[in-house]
Amino acid sequence: MVKAVHLKSAAGQRLRTLTAARKAAVRAVTANEQVIRGLLRPLGLKIGAVTRVRFEARVRQLVAADRLLLGIFEPLLQMHRCLRENLADLHRLVLRAVRVDPICRRLMTMPGIGPVTALTYRATIDDPKRFRRSRSVGAYLYSAAIWERPARQSG
């Protein structure tokens, strides 16, 4: 017995690619910040709670007195700035995609639903007509979440 499989539309695949690229950029910025924090900690230097915009200035403030440290952290801070700019570019693409999609705009009228969530939902569902019942959407999202979750590492 052969079961029919839904293939996402080209537009849906592009939206999914955009949301995945943005997610990867967020992870890259976070990873870069964690590396910098981890390198500063053994030196007794703690950044503390700062926004991403103030992060670079805070690191420079901490290492300003030591020329060697400044030379070590300058490339990492340049990477941080570049990663943040790339993330901003991707986020602008998300906002542009949401602005022209009436379904995304309608989803964002609900409290707590922003552009990223609306676009991710839209890209995941793709064609709502393929679901016979609304509760089938929940089951589909649950199974999709299980398959997309990274495997736990034992140890």
PDB file of C-alpha atoms in Angstrom:
ATOM      1  CA  MET A   1       0.000   0.000   0.000  1.00  0.00           C
ATOM      2  CA  VAL A   2       1.327   3.418  -0.967  1.00  0.00           C
ATOM      3  CA  LYS A   3       0.608   6.463   1.156  1.00  0.00           C
ATOM      4  CA  ALA A   4       0.382   9.929  -0.381  1.00  0.00           C
ATOM      5  CA  VAL A   5       3.053  12.338   0.812  1.00  0.00           C
ATOM      6  CA  HIS A   6       2.672  16.102   0.734  1.00  0.00           C
ATOM      7  CA  LEU A   7       5.429  18.016  -1.031  1.00  0.00           C
ATOM      8  CA  LYS A   8       5.753  21.592   0.104  1.00  0.00           C
ATOM      9  CA  SER A   9       5.346  24.299  -2.478  1.00  0.00           C
ATOM     10  CA  ALA A  10       8.389  26.148  -3.786  1.00  0.00           C
ATOM     11  CA  ALA A  11       7.257  29.268  -1.911  1.00  0.00           C
ATOM     12  CA  GLY A  12       6.841  27.245   1.286  1.00  0.00           C
ATOM     13  CA  GLN A  13      10.319  25.775   0.886  1.00  0.00           C
ATOM     14  CA  ARG A  14      11.787  29.250   0.443  1.00  0.00           C
ATOM     15  CA  LEU A  15      10.032  30.515   3.578  1.00  0.00           C
ATOM     16  CA  ARG A  16      11.286  27.506   5.497  1.00  0.00           C
ATOM     17  CA  THR A  17      14.811  28.174   4.229  1.00  0.00           C
ATOM     18  CA  LEU A  18      14.564  31.790   5.391  1.00  0.00           C
ATOM     19  CA  THR A  19      13.406  30.830   8.886  1.00  0.00           C
ATOM     20  CA  ALA A  20      16.112  28.151   9.143  1.00  0.00           C
ATOM     21  CA  ALA A  21      18.803  30.607   8.007  1.00  0.00           C
ATOM     22  CA  ARG A  22      17.647  33.161  10.588  1.00  0.00           C
ATOM     23  CA  LYS A  23      17.669  30.504  13.294  1.00  0.00           C
ATOM     24  CA  ALA A  24      21.227  29.515  12.326  1.00  0.00           C
ATOM     25  CA  ALA A  25      22.294  33.171  12.481  1.00  0.00           C
ATOM     26  CA  VAL A  26      20.809  33.567  15.972  1.00  0.00           C
ATOM     27  CA  ARG A  27      22.690  30.461  17.090  1.00  0.00           C
ATOM     28  CA  ALA A  28      25.933  31.757  15.550  1.00  0.00           C
ATOM     29  CA  VAL A  29      25.662  35.099  17.390  1.00  0.00           C
ATOM     30  CA  THR A  30      24.890  33.305  20.650  1.00  0.00           C
ATOM     31  CA  ALA A  31      27.784  30.865  20.174  1.00  0.00           C
ATOM     32  CA  ASN A  32      30.188  33.732  19.463  1.00  0.00           C
ATOM     33  CA  GLU A  33      29.073  35.513  22.643  1.00  0.00           C
ATOM     34  CA  GLN A  34      29.501  32.341  24.672  1.00  0.00           C
ATOM     35  CA  VAL A  35      33.039  31.856  23.332  1.00  0.00           C
ATOM     36  CA  ILE A  36      33.978  35.406  24.282  1.00  0.00           C
ATOM     37  CA  ARG A  37      32.442  35.044  27.748  1.00  0.00           C
ATOM     38  CA  GLY A  38      34.229  31.715  28.210  1.00  0.00           C
ATOM     39  CA  LEU A  39      37.596  33.189  27.256  1.00  0.00           C
ATOM     40  CA  LEU A  40      37.176  36.140  29.620  1.00  0.00           C
ATOM     41  CA  ARG A  41      36.003  34.159  32.637  1.00  0.00           C
ATOM     42  CA  PRO A  42      39.363  32.483  33.531  1.00  0.00           C
ATOM     43  CA  LEU A  43      40.888  35.955  33.483  1.00  0.00           C
ATOM     44  CA  GLY A  44      38.435  37.068  36.158  1.00  0.00           C
ATOM     45  CA  LEU A  45      36.570  39.304  33.707  1.00  0.00           C
ATOM     46  CA  LYS A  46      32.791  39.011  33.621  1.00  0.00           C
ATOM     47  CA  ILE A  47      30.639  40.763  31.073  1.00  0.00           C
ATOM     48  CA  GLY A  48      27.439  40.550  33.091  1.00  0.00           C
ATOM     49  CA  ALA A  49      23.962  41.090  31.717  1.00  0.00           C
ATOM     50  CA  VAL A  50      24.182  43.319  28.653  1.00  0.00           C
ATOM     51  CA  THR A  51      22.188  43.623  25.465  1.00  0.00           C
ATOM     52  CA  ARG A  52      23.644  42.429  22.190  1.00  0.00           C
ATOM     53  CA  VAL A  53      24.119  46.057  21.161  1.00  0.00           C
ATOM     54  CA  ARG A  54      26.180  46.847  24.280  1.00  0.00           C
ATOM     55  CA  PHE A  55      28.083  43.532  24.257  1.00  0.00           C
ATOM     56  CA  GLU A  56      30.981  44.726  22.112  1.00  0.00           C
ATOM     57  CA  ALA A  57      31.444  47.943  24.105  1.00  0.00           C
ATOM     58  CA  ARG A  58      31.438  46.008  27.385  1.00  0.00           C
ATOM     59  CA  VAL A  59      34.107  43.564  26.167  1.00  0.00           C
ATOM     60  CA  ARG A  60      36.258  46.466  24.953  1.00  0.00           C
ATOM     61  CA  GLN A  61      35.835  48.142  28.334  1.00  0.00           C
ATOM     62  CA  LEU A  62      37.035  44.994  30.112  1.00  0.00           C
ATOM     63  CA  VAL A  63      40.123  44.386  27.940  1.00  0.00           C
ATOM     64  CA  ALA A  64      41.087  47.989  27.126  1.00  0.00           C
ATOM     65  CA  ALA A  65      43.956  48.098  29.638  1.00  0.00           C
ATOM     66  CA  ASP A  66      45.738  45.057  28.155  1.00  0.00           C
ATOM     67  CA  ARG A  67      46.994  45.423  24.567  1.00  0.00           C
ATOM     68  CA  LEU A  68      47.495  41.675  24.149  1.00  0.00           C
ATOM     69  CA  LEU A  69      43.923  40.920  25.232  1.00  0.00           C
ATOM     70  CA  LEU A  70      42.629  43.665  22.985  1.00  0.00           C
ATOM     71  CA  GLY A  71      44.516  42.061  20.075  1.00  0.00           C
ATOM     72  CA  ILE A  72      43.072  38.648  20.942  1.00  0.00           C
ATOM     73  CA  PHE A  73      39.484  39.802  21.267  1.00  0.00           C
ATOM     74  CA  GLU A  74      39.401  42.268  18.353  1.00  0.00           C
ATOM     75  CA  PRO A  75      38.881  39.540  15.686  1.00  0.00           C
ATOM     76  CA  LEU A  76      36.174  37.920  17.814  1.00  0.00           C
ATOM     77  CA  LEU A  77      34.417  41.267  18.236  1.00  0.00           C
ATOM     78  CA  GLN A  78      34.624  41.891  14.485  1.00  0.00           C
ATOM     79  CA  MET A  79      33.024  38.481  13.942  1.00  0.00           C
ATOM     80  CA  HIS A  80      30.330  39.409  16.459  1.00  0.00           C
ATOM     81  CA  ARG A  81      29.555  42.651  14.636  1.00  0.00           C
ATOM     82  CA  CYS A  82      29.449  40.869  11.267  1.00  0.00           C
ATOM     83  CA  LEU A  83      27.193  38.105  12.606  1.00  0.00           C
ATOM     84  CA  ARG A  84      24.825  40.669  14.125  1.00  0.00           C
ATOM     85  CA  GLU A  85      24.644  42.562  10.822  1.00  0.00           C
ATOM     86  CA  ASN A  86      23.890  39.338   8.937  1.00  0.00           C
ATOM     87  CA  LEU A  87      21.196  38.453  11.473  1.00  0.00           C
ATOM     88  CA  ALA A  88      19.671  41.901  11.020  1.00  0.00           C
ATOM     89  CA  ASP A  89      19.644  41.405   7.232  1.00  0.00           C
ATOM     90  CA  LEU A  90      17.866  38.061   7.589  1.00  0.00           C
ATOM     91  CA  HIS A  91      15.387  39.529  10.059  1.00  0.00           C
ATOM     92  CA  ARG A  92      14.568  42.313   7.581  1.00  0.00           C
ATOM     93  CA  LEU A  93      13.840  39.609   4.986  1.00  0.00           C
ATOM     94  CA  VAL A  94      11.507  37.921   7.477  1.00  0.00           C
ATOM     95  CA  LEU A  95       9.699  41.216   8.104  1.00  0.00           C
ATOM     96  CA  ARG A  96       9.388  41.827   4.368  1.00  0.00           C
ATOM     97  CA  ALA A  97       7.988  38.317   3.782  1.00  0.00           C
ATOM     98  CA  VAL A  98       5.472  38.716   6.608  1.00  0.00           C
ATOM     99  CA  ARG A  99       4.378  42.144   5.387  1.00  0.00           C
ATOM    100  CA  VAL A 100       3.222  40.786   2.008  1.00  0.00           C
ATOM    101  CA  ASP A 101       1.575  37.610   3.341  1.00  0.00           C
ATOM    102  CA  PRO A 102      -2.028  38.145   4.479  1.00  0.00           C
ATOM    103  CA  ILE A 103      -2.070  34.904   6.491  1.00  0.00           C
ATOM    104  CA  CYS A 104       1.020  35.934   8.447  1.00  0.00           C
ATOM    105  CA  ARG A 105      -0.463  39.366   9.092  1.00  0.00           C
ATOM    106  CA  ARG A 106      -3.657  37.746  10.387  1.00  0.00           C
ATOM    107  CA  LEU A 107      -1.667  35.381  12.622  1.00  0.00           C
ATOM    108  CA  MET A 108       0.183  38.350  14.117  1.00  0.00           C
ATOM    109  CA  THR A 109      -3.080  39.875  15.337  1.00  0.00           C
ATOM    110  CA  MET A 110      -3.087  37.195  18.050  1.00  0.00           C
ATOM    111  CA  PRO A 111      -1.278  38.151  21.274  1.00  0.00           C
ATOM    112  CA  GLY A 112       2.220  36.703  21.489  1.00  0.00           C
ATOM    113  CA  ILE A 113       2.531  35.913  17.778  1.00  0.00           C
ATOM    114  CA  GLY A 114       5.288  37.925  16.133  1.00  0.00           C
ATOM    115  CA  PRO A 115       6.733  37.866  12.642  1.00  0.00           C
ATOM    116  CA  VAL A 116       9.123  34.957  13.216  1.00  0.00           C
ATOM    117  CA  THR A 117       6.458  32.709  14.752  1.00  0.00           C
ATOM    118  CA  ALA A 118       3.909  33.621  12.072  1.00  0.00           C
ATOM    119  CA  LEU A 119       6.323  32.927   9.241  1.00  0.00           C
ATOM    120  CA  THR A 120       7.532  29.664  10.783  1.00  0.00           C
ATOM    121  CA  TYR A 121       3.942  28.469  11.227  1.00  0.00           C
ATOM    122  CA  ARG A 122       3.057  29.519   7.674  1.00  0.00           C
ATOM    123  CA  ALA A 123       6.096  27.752   6.216  1.00  0.00           C
ATOM    124  CA  THR A 124       5.455  24.592   8.247  1.00  0.00           C
ATOM    125  CA  ILE A 125       1.751  24.252   7.399  1.00  0.00           C
ATOM    126  CA  ASP A 126       2.197  25.395   3.774  1.00  0.00           C
ATOM    127  CA  ASP A 127      -1.221  24.341   2.409  1.00  0.00           C
ATOM    128  CA  PRO A 128      -3.908  24.167   5.120  1.00  0.00           C
ATOM    129  CA  LYS A 129      -6.355  22.432   2.732  1.00  0.00           C
ATOM    130  CA  ARG A 130      -4.397  19.191   3.071  1.00  0.00           C
ATOM    131  CA  PHE A 131      -5.705  18.780   6.656  1.00  0.00           C
ATOM    132  CA  ARG A 132      -9.220  17.425   6.947  1.00  0.00           C
ATOM    133  CA  ARG A 133      -9.646  18.486  10.583  1.00  0.00           C
ATOM    134  CA  SER A 134      -8.041  21.292  12.547  1.00  0.00           C
ATOM    135  CA  ARG A 135      -6.865  18.839  15.215  1.00  0.00           C
ATOM    136  CA  SER A 136      -4.802  17.092  12.545  1.00  0.00           C
ATOM    137  CA  VAL A 137      -2.663  20.250  12.386  1.00  0.00           C
ATOM    138  CA  GLY A 138      -1.717  19.839  16.056  1.00  0.00           C
ATOM    139  CA  ALA A 139      -0.735  16.217  15.516  1.00  0.00           C
ATOM    140  CA  TYR A 140       1.290  17.197  12.441  1.00  0.00           C
ATOM    141  CA  LEU A 141       3.123  19.943  14.348  1.00  0.00           C
ATOM    142  CA  TYR A 142       3.849  17.562  17.228  1.00  0.00           C
ATOM    143  CA  SER A 143       5.306  14.925  14.909  1.00  0.00           C
ATOM    144  CA  ALA A 144       7.313  17.570  13.018  1.00  0.00           C
ATOM    145  CA  ALA A 145       8.731  18.869  16.319  1.00  0.00           C
ATOM    146  CA  ILE A 146       9.836  15.371  17.330  1.00  0.00           C
ATOM    147  CA  TRP A 147      11.654  14.811  14.028  1.00  0.00           C
ATOM    148  CA  GLU A 148      13.349  18.226  14.064  1.00  0.00           C
ATOM    149  CA  ARG A 149      14.539  18.003  17.679  1.00  0.00           C
ATOM    150  CA  PRO A 150      18.250  17.153  17.928  1.00  0.00           C
ATOM    151  CA  ALA A 151      18.998  13.771  19.435  1.00  0.00           C
ATOM    152  CA  ARG A 152      20.029  13.780  23.078  1.00  0.00           C
ATOM    153  CA  GLN A 153      23.568  12.791  23.765  1.00  0.00           C
ATOM    154  CA  SER A 154      24.119  10.264  26.478  1.00  0.00           C
ATOM    155  CA  GLY A 155      26.873  10.672  28.912  1.00  0.00           C
TER     156      GLY A 155
END
